mmCIF file of C-alpha atoms in Angstrom:
data_model
loop_
_atom_site.group_PDB
_atom_site.id
_atom_site.type_symbol
_atom_site.label_atom_id
_atom_site.label_comp_id
_atom_site.label_asym_id
_atom_site.label_seq_id
_atom_site.Cartn_x
_atom_site.Cartn_y
_atom_site.Cartn_z
ATOM 1 C CA GLN A 298 3.964 24.171 3.432
ATOM 2 C CA GLN A 299 1.186 23.039 1.131
ATOM 3 C CA GLN A 300 2.897 21.462 -1.832
ATOM 4 C CA VAL A 301 -0.238 20.782 -3.893
ATOM 5 C CA LYS A 302 -2.903 23.451 -4.104
ATOM 6 C CA GLN A 303 -6.356 22.479 -5.337
ATOM 7 C CA SER A 304 -9.305 24.571 -6.455
ATOM 8 C CA PRO A 305 -12.182 25.108 -6.285
ATOM 9 C CA GLN A 306 -13.121 23.887 -2.838
ATOM 10 C CA SER A 307 -16.609 23.037 -4.065
ATOM 11 C CA LEU A 308 -18.275 22.861 -7.432
ATOM 12 C CA ILE A 309 -21.859 22.563 -8.603
ATOM 13 C CA VAL A 310 -22.466 21.415 -12.158
ATOM 14 C CA GLN A 311 -25.617 20.583 -14.065
ATOM 15 C CA LYS A 312 -26.057 17.079 -15.430
ATOM 16 C CA GLY A 313 -24.352 16.801 -18.794
ATOM 17 C CA GLY A 314 -21.997 19.675 -18.103
ATOM 18 C CA ILE A 315 -18.227 19.729 -17.777
ATOM 19 C CA SER A 316 -16.606 19.663 -14.340
ATOM 20 C CA ILE A 317 -13.134 21.170 -14.114
ATOM 21 C CA ILE A 318 -10.864 20.894 -11.083
ATOM 22 C CA ASN A 319 -7.432 22.465 -10.982
ATOM 23 C CA CYS A 320 -4.250 21.709 -9.096
ATOM 24 C CA ALA A 321 -0.885 23.404 -8.880
ATOM 25 C CA TYR A 322 2.282 22.000 -7.433
ATOM 26 C CA GLU A 323 5.528 23.519 -6.241
ATOM 27 C CA ASN A 324 8.045 20.708 -6.194
ATOM 28 C CA THR A 325 9.442 20.085 -9.666
ATOM 29 C CA ALA A 326 10.676 16.680 -8.525
ATOM 30 C CA PHE A 327 7.120 15.352 -8.497
ATOM 31 C CA ASP A 328 6.767 12.868 -11.311
ATOM 32 C CA TYR A 329 3.412 11.139 -10.902
ATOM 33 C CA PHE A 330 0.059 12.868 -10.603
ATOM 34 C CA PRO A 331 -3.016 10.781 -9.766
ATOM 35 C CA TRP A 332 -6.582 11.859 -9.180
ATOM 36 C CA TYR A 333 -8.703 10.093 -6.596
ATOM 37 C CA GLN A 334 -12.468 9.984 -6.140
ATOM 38 C CA GLN A 335 -13.878 9.570 -2.665
ATOM 39 C CA PHE A 336 -17.453 8.937 -1.633
ATOM 40 C CA PRO A 337 -18.558 9.663 1.956
ATOM 41 C CA GLY A 338 -17.335 7.070 4.416
ATOM 42 C CA LYS A 339 -15.200 5.293 1.812
ATOM 43 C CA GLY A 340 -11.543 5.195 0.960
ATOM 44 C CA PRO A 341 -10.254 7.055 -2.102
ATOM 45 C CA ALA A 342 -10.350 5.230 -5.413
ATOM 46 C CA LEU A 343 -7.875 5.914 -8.200
ATOM 47 C CA LEU A 344 -9.581 7.627 -11.104
ATOM 48 C CA ILE A 345 -6.828 8.483 -13.540
ATOM 49 C CA ALA A 346 -3.153 9.386 -13.372
ATOM 50 C CA ILE A 347 -0.532 11.054 -15.532
ATOM 51 C CA ARG A 348 3.228 11.296 -15.812
ATOM 52 C CA PRO A 349 4.864 14.645 -16.730
ATOM 53 C CA ASP A 350 6.088 13.383 -20.090
ATOM 54 C CA VAL A 351 2.604 13.741 -21.608
ATOM 55 C CA SER A 352 0.311 16.757 -21.731
ATOM 56 C CA GLU A 353 -3.012 14.975 -21.718
ATOM 57 C CA LYS A 354 -4.514 11.642 -20.812
ATOM 58 C CA LYS A 355 -8.065 10.564 -21.419
ATOM 59 C CA GLU A 356 -9.984 7.645 -19.980
ATOM 60 C CA GLY A 357 -13.652 7.581 -20.818
ATOM 61 C CA ARG A 358 -15.271 10.789 -19.580
ATOM 62 C CA PHE A 359 -12.227 11.736 -17.497
ATOM 63 C CA THR A 360 -9.301 13.738 -18.876
ATOM 64 C CA ILE A 361 -6.168 15.044 -17.204
ATOM 65 C CA SER A 362 -4.477 18.059 -18.733
ATOM 66 C CA PHE A 363 -0.907 18.642 -17.639
ATOM 67 C CA ASN A 364 1.150 21.817 -18.029
ATOM 68 C CA LYS A 365 4.686 21.136 -16.891
ATOM 69 C CA SER A 366 6.016 24.662 -17.376
ATOM 70 C CA ALA A 367 3.185 26.140 -15.323
ATOM 71 C CA LYS A 368 3.343 23.299 -12.803
ATOM 72 C CA GLN A 369 -0.375 22.797 -13.098
ATOM 73 C CA PHE A 370 -2.695 19.936 -13.907
ATOM 74 C CA SER A 371 -6.427 19.647 -14.102
ATOM 75 C CA LEU A 372 -9.197 17.079 -14.187
ATOM 76 C CA HIS A 373 -12.029 17.425 -16.668
ATOM 77 C CA ILE A 374 -15.175 15.361 -16.272
ATOM 78 C CA MET A 375 -17.210 15.411 -19.450
ATOM 79 C CA ASP A 376 -20.956 14.786 -19.487
ATOM 80 C CA SER A 377 -21.065 14.975 -15.693
ATOM 81 C CA GLN A 378 -23.607 12.706 -14.032
ATOM 82 C CA PRO A 379 -25.235 12.774 -10.586
ATOM 83 C CA GLY A 380 -23.282 9.611 -9.782
ATOM 84 C CA ASP A 381 -20.087 11.629 -10.167
ATOM 85 C CA SER A 382 -21.032 13.626 -7.071
ATOM 86 C CA ALA A 383 -18.130 12.985 -4.713
ATOM 87 C CA THR A 384 -14.978 14.574 -3.379
ATOM 88 C CA TYR A 385 -12.034 14.622 -5.741
ATOM 89 C CA PHE A 386 -8.428 14.827 -4.657
ATOM 90 C CA CYS A 387 -5.414 15.504 -6.793
ATOM 91 C CA ALA A 388 -2.100 14.187 -5.585
ATOM 92 C CA ALA A 389 1.539 14.078 -6.484
ATOM 93 C CA THR A 390 4.422 11.873 -5.603
ATOM 94 C CA LEU A 391 8.187 12.102 -5.723
ATOM 95 C CA TYR A 392 10.266 9.611 -7.638
ATOM 96 C CA THR A 393 11.888 8.233 -4.524
ATOM 97 C CA GLY A 394 11.816 4.813 -2.913
ATOM 98 C CA ARG A 395 9.031 5.765 -0.548
ATOM 99 C CA ARG A 396 6.665 7.256 -3.142
ATOM 100 C CA ALA A 397 4.411 8.860 -0.534
ATOM 101 C CA LEU A 398 1.476 10.833 -1.919
ATOM 102 C CA THR A 399 0.957 14.505 -1.218
ATOM 103 C CA PHE A 400 -2.727 15.337 -1.532
ATOM 104 C CA GLY A 401 -4.513 18.491 -2.522
ATOM 105 C CA SER A 402 -7.206 19.848 -0.239
ATOM 106 C CA GLY A 403 -10.068 18.257 -2.170
ATOM 107 C CA THR A 404 -13.020 19.452 -4.237
ATOM 108 C CA ARG A 405 -16.594 18.568 -3.394
ATOM 109 C CA LEU A 406 -18.431 18.090 -6.659
ATOM 110 C CA GLN A 407 -22.195 18.104 -6.812
ATOM 111 C CA VAL A 408 -23.862 17.272 -10.098
ATOM 112 C CA GLN A 409 -27.457 18.382 -10.169
ATOM 113 C CA PRO A 410 -29.988 16.332 -12.159
ATOM 114 C CA GLY B 242 -7.439 -3.197 -9.683
ATOM 115 C CA ALA B 243 -5.721 -4.457 -6.576
ATOM 116 C CA VAL B 244 -7.749 -4.814 -3.392
ATOM 117 C CA VAL B 245 -6.866 -3.510 0.040
ATOM 118 C CA SER B 246 -9.022 -4.334 3.038
ATOM 119 C CA GLN B 247 -9.218 -2.785 6.477
ATOM 120 C CA HIS B 248 -10.604 -4.152 9.691
ATOM 121 C CA PRO B 249 -12.590 -3.072 11.544
ATOM 122 C CA SER B 250 -14.611 -0.668 9.405
ATOM 123 C CA ARG B 251 -15.624 1.259 12.481
ATOM 124 C CA VAL B 252 -14.825 1.090 16.159
ATOM 125 C CA ILE B 253 -16.053 2.863 19.247
ATOM 126 C CA CYS B 254 -13.885 2.740 22.335
ATOM 127 C CA LYS B 255 -13.533 4.364 25.711
ATOM 128 C CA SER B 256 -10.882 6.947 26.366
ATOM 129 C CA GLY B 257 -7.638 5.371 27.545
ATOM 130 C CA THR B 258 -8.032 2.092 25.694
ATOM 131 C CA SER B 259 -5.973 0.892 22.737
ATOM 132 C CA VAL B 260 -7.361 0.106 19.321
ATOM 133 C CA LYS B 261 -5.743 -1.987 16.586
ATOM 134 C CA ILE B 262 -6.559 -1.455 12.913
ATOM 135 C CA GLU B 263 -5.508 -3.980 10.287
ATOM 136 C CA CYS B 264 -4.657 -3.265 6.677
ATOM 137 C CA ARG B 265 -4.332 -6.142 4.239
ATOM 138 C CA SER B 266 -3.389 -6.354 0.588
ATOM 139 C CA LEU B 267 -5.567 -9.185 -0.674
ATOM 140 C CA ASP B 268 -4.139 -10.038 -4.071
ATOM 141 C CA PHE B 269 -0.674 -8.542 -4.142
ATOM 142 C CA GLN B 270 2.403 -8.127 -2.021
ATOM 143 C CA ALA B 271 3.163 -4.776 -0.485
ATOM 144 C CA THR B 272 6.556 -3.990 1.004
ATOM 145 C CA THR B 273 5.314 -0.498 1.651
ATOM 146 C CA MET B 274 2.002 0.565 3.117
ATOM 147 C CA PHE B 275 0.935 4.038 4.132
ATOM 148 C CA TRP B 276 -1.319 5.188 6.935
ATOM 149 C CA TYR B 277 -3.397 8.324 6.550
ATOM 150 C CA ARG B 278 -5.718 10.227 8.789
ATOM 151 C CA GLN B 279 -8.675 12.205 7.545
ATOM 152 C CA PHE B 280 -10.831 14.581 9.545
ATOM 153 C CA PRO B 281 -14.346 15.440 8.315
ATOM 154 C CA LYS B 282 -14.357 17.438 5.101
ATOM 155 C CA GLN B 283 -10.587 17.577 5.029
ATOM 156 C CA SER B 284 -7.860 16.016 2.961
ATOM 157 C CA LEU B 285 -5.807 12.940 3.751
ATOM 158 C CA MET B 286 -2.779 13.564 5.898
ATOM 159 C CA LEU B 287 0.041 11.047 5.777
ATOM 160 C CA MET B 288 0.850 9.746 9.246
ATOM 161 C CA ALA B 289 3.509 7.150 8.559
ATOM 162 C CA THR B 290 5.051 4.797 6.067
ATOM 163 C CA SER B 291 4.992 1.160 7.041
ATOM 164 C CA ASN B 292 7.905 -0.925 5.802
ATOM 165 C CA GLU B 293 7.824 -4.708 5.850
ATOM 166 C CA GLY B 294 10.428 -6.062 8.229
ATOM 167 C CA SER B 295 11.650 -2.713 9.469
ATOM 168 C CA LYS B 296 10.600 0.267 11.534
ATOM 169 C CA ALA B 297 7.948 2.610 10.283
ATOM 170 C CA THR B 298 8.776 6.129 9.160
ATOM 171 C CA TYR B 299 6.631 8.734 10.860
ATOM 172 C CA GLU B 300 5.722 12.159 9.529
ATOM 173 C CA GLN B 301 6.626 15.225 11.506
ATOM 174 C CA GLY B 302 4.256 15.787 14.397
ATOM 175 C CA VAL B 303 2.996 12.200 14.575
ATOM 176 C CA GLU B 304 3.776 10.502 17.886
ATOM 177 C CA LYS B 305 5.328 7.128 17.158
ATOM 178 C CA ASP B 306 4.688 5.895 20.690
ATOM 179 C CA LYS B 307 1.010 6.679 20.341
ATOM 180 C CA PHE B 308 0.512 5.295 16.853
ATOM 181 C CA LEU B 309 2.303 1.959 16.784
ATOM 182 C CA ILE B 310 2.813 0.428 13.377
ATOM 183 C CA ASN B 311 3.773 -3.148 12.661
ATOM 184 C CA HIS B 312 4.333 -4.559 9.177
ATOM 185 C CA ALA B 313 5.125 -8.174 9.868
ATOM 186 C CA SER B 314 4.357 -9.609 6.430
ATOM 187 C CA LEU B 315 4.083 -8.540 2.822
ATOM 188 C CA THR B 316 0.305 -8.420 3.058
ATOM 189 C CA LEU B 317 -0.429 -7.046 6.522
ATOM 190 C CA SER B 318 0.239 -3.828 8.368
ATOM 191 C CA THR B 319 -1.358 -2.862 11.665
ATOM 192 C CA LEU B 320 -1.854 0.516 13.296
ATOM 193 C CA THR B 321 -2.436 0.559 17.032
ATOM 194 C CA VAL B 322 -3.748 3.724 18.595
ATOM 195 C CA THR B 323 -2.547 3.500 22.186
ATOM 196 C CA SER B 324 -4.332 5.188 25.072
ATOM 197 C CA ALA B 325 -6.851 6.695 22.706
ATOM 198 C CA HIS B 326 -8.457 10.039 23.509
ATOM 199 C CA PRO B 327 -11.431 11.829 21.942
ATOM 200 C CA GLU B 328 -9.114 13.959 19.800
ATOM 201 C CA ASP B 329 -7.906 10.746 18.131
ATOM 202 C CA SER B 330 -11.391 10.225 16.705
ATOM 203 C CA SER B 331 -10.952 10.278 12.957
ATOM 204 C CA PHE B 332 -11.101 8.277 9.740
ATOM 205 C CA TYR B 333 -7.964 6.178 9.334
ATOM 206 C CA ILE B 334 -7.109 4.951 5.857
ATOM 207 C CA CYS B 335 -4.285 2.756 4.661
ATOM 208 C CA SER B 336 -2.868 2.338 1.198
ATOM 209 C CA ALA B 337 -0.459 -0.081 -0.410
ATOM 210 C CA ARG B 338 1.726 -0.336 -3.467
ATOM 211 C CA ASP B 339 2.197 -3.477 -5.490
ATOM 212 C CA PHE B 340 5.801 -4.420 -4.853
ATOM 213 C CA LEU B 341 6.236 -6.826 -7.733
ATOM 214 C CA SER B 342 4.718 -4.625 -10.411
ATOM 215 C CA ASN B 343 6.744 -1.618 -9.240
ATOM 216 C CA GLN B 344 3.884 0.646 -10.274
ATOM 217 C CA GLU B 345 3.368 4.031 -8.696
ATOM 218 C CA THR B 346 -0.306 3.330 -8.093
ATOM 219 C CA GLN B 347 -1.408 3.264 -4.482
ATOM 220 C CA TYR B 348 -4.534 1.320 -3.669
ATOM 221 C CA PHE B 349 -6.540 2.487 -0.717
ATOM 222 C CA GLY B 350 -8.473 0.547 1.847
ATOM 223 C CA PRO B 351 -12.069 1.445 2.700
ATOM 224 C CA GLY B 352 -11.039 3.200 5.891
ATOM 225 C CA THR B 353 -11.723 2.723 9.595
ATOM 226 C CA ARG B 354 -13.881 5.153 11.499
ATOM 227 C CA LEU B 355 -12.625 5.535 15.064
ATOM 228 C CA LEU B 356 -14.751 7.191 17.713
ATOM 229 C CA VAL B 357 -13.252 7.619 21.148
ATOM 230 C CA LEU B 358 -15.743 8.415 23.889
#
């Protein structure tokens, strides 16, 4: 059972445009939602994260929008740059002692110059 | 942010041999580390949770006798792939949480590329 669904699978955006990646979750016990950026051959790097008590969080060009009632959250990358070209994963974790991450399927973003 | 290292970064071995991968938290203590496996163009799949001083917790479908995990200290966890076969070829990534800060953030290592011939 896929607990975090991510879309689109791939995305092509022109330089300066807005990249939007969406995720939906099923388990209402999830209480922490991070986004990770991964370049080929590298481990994921934390980009930004949000808790369900806020609807939006912004850090630089990256914004998470969170809709608790719809059980959805999204990543917006403003002024997308070619250097943003990477695979992005959303994730969620339960508020338990283990705190294991459940990942979405990933989105390959390509920003064209 | 916190730093997690992995060694080796890539390894090629013959079928039937065992391979050990190390995961270290360099500037923080981690009572819990996680091991993931990632196939090309796919997402990260949790294999097991490594607990310092106790047995690892394996996800359903992961053979604990094949993927041996040892977490002997607060900064080191090892994954040993025993009797490796070509189907074990994959990208193995570990992550760790900062025990003292009690933050949810998991920091990932750079990954280890395993190729079994």
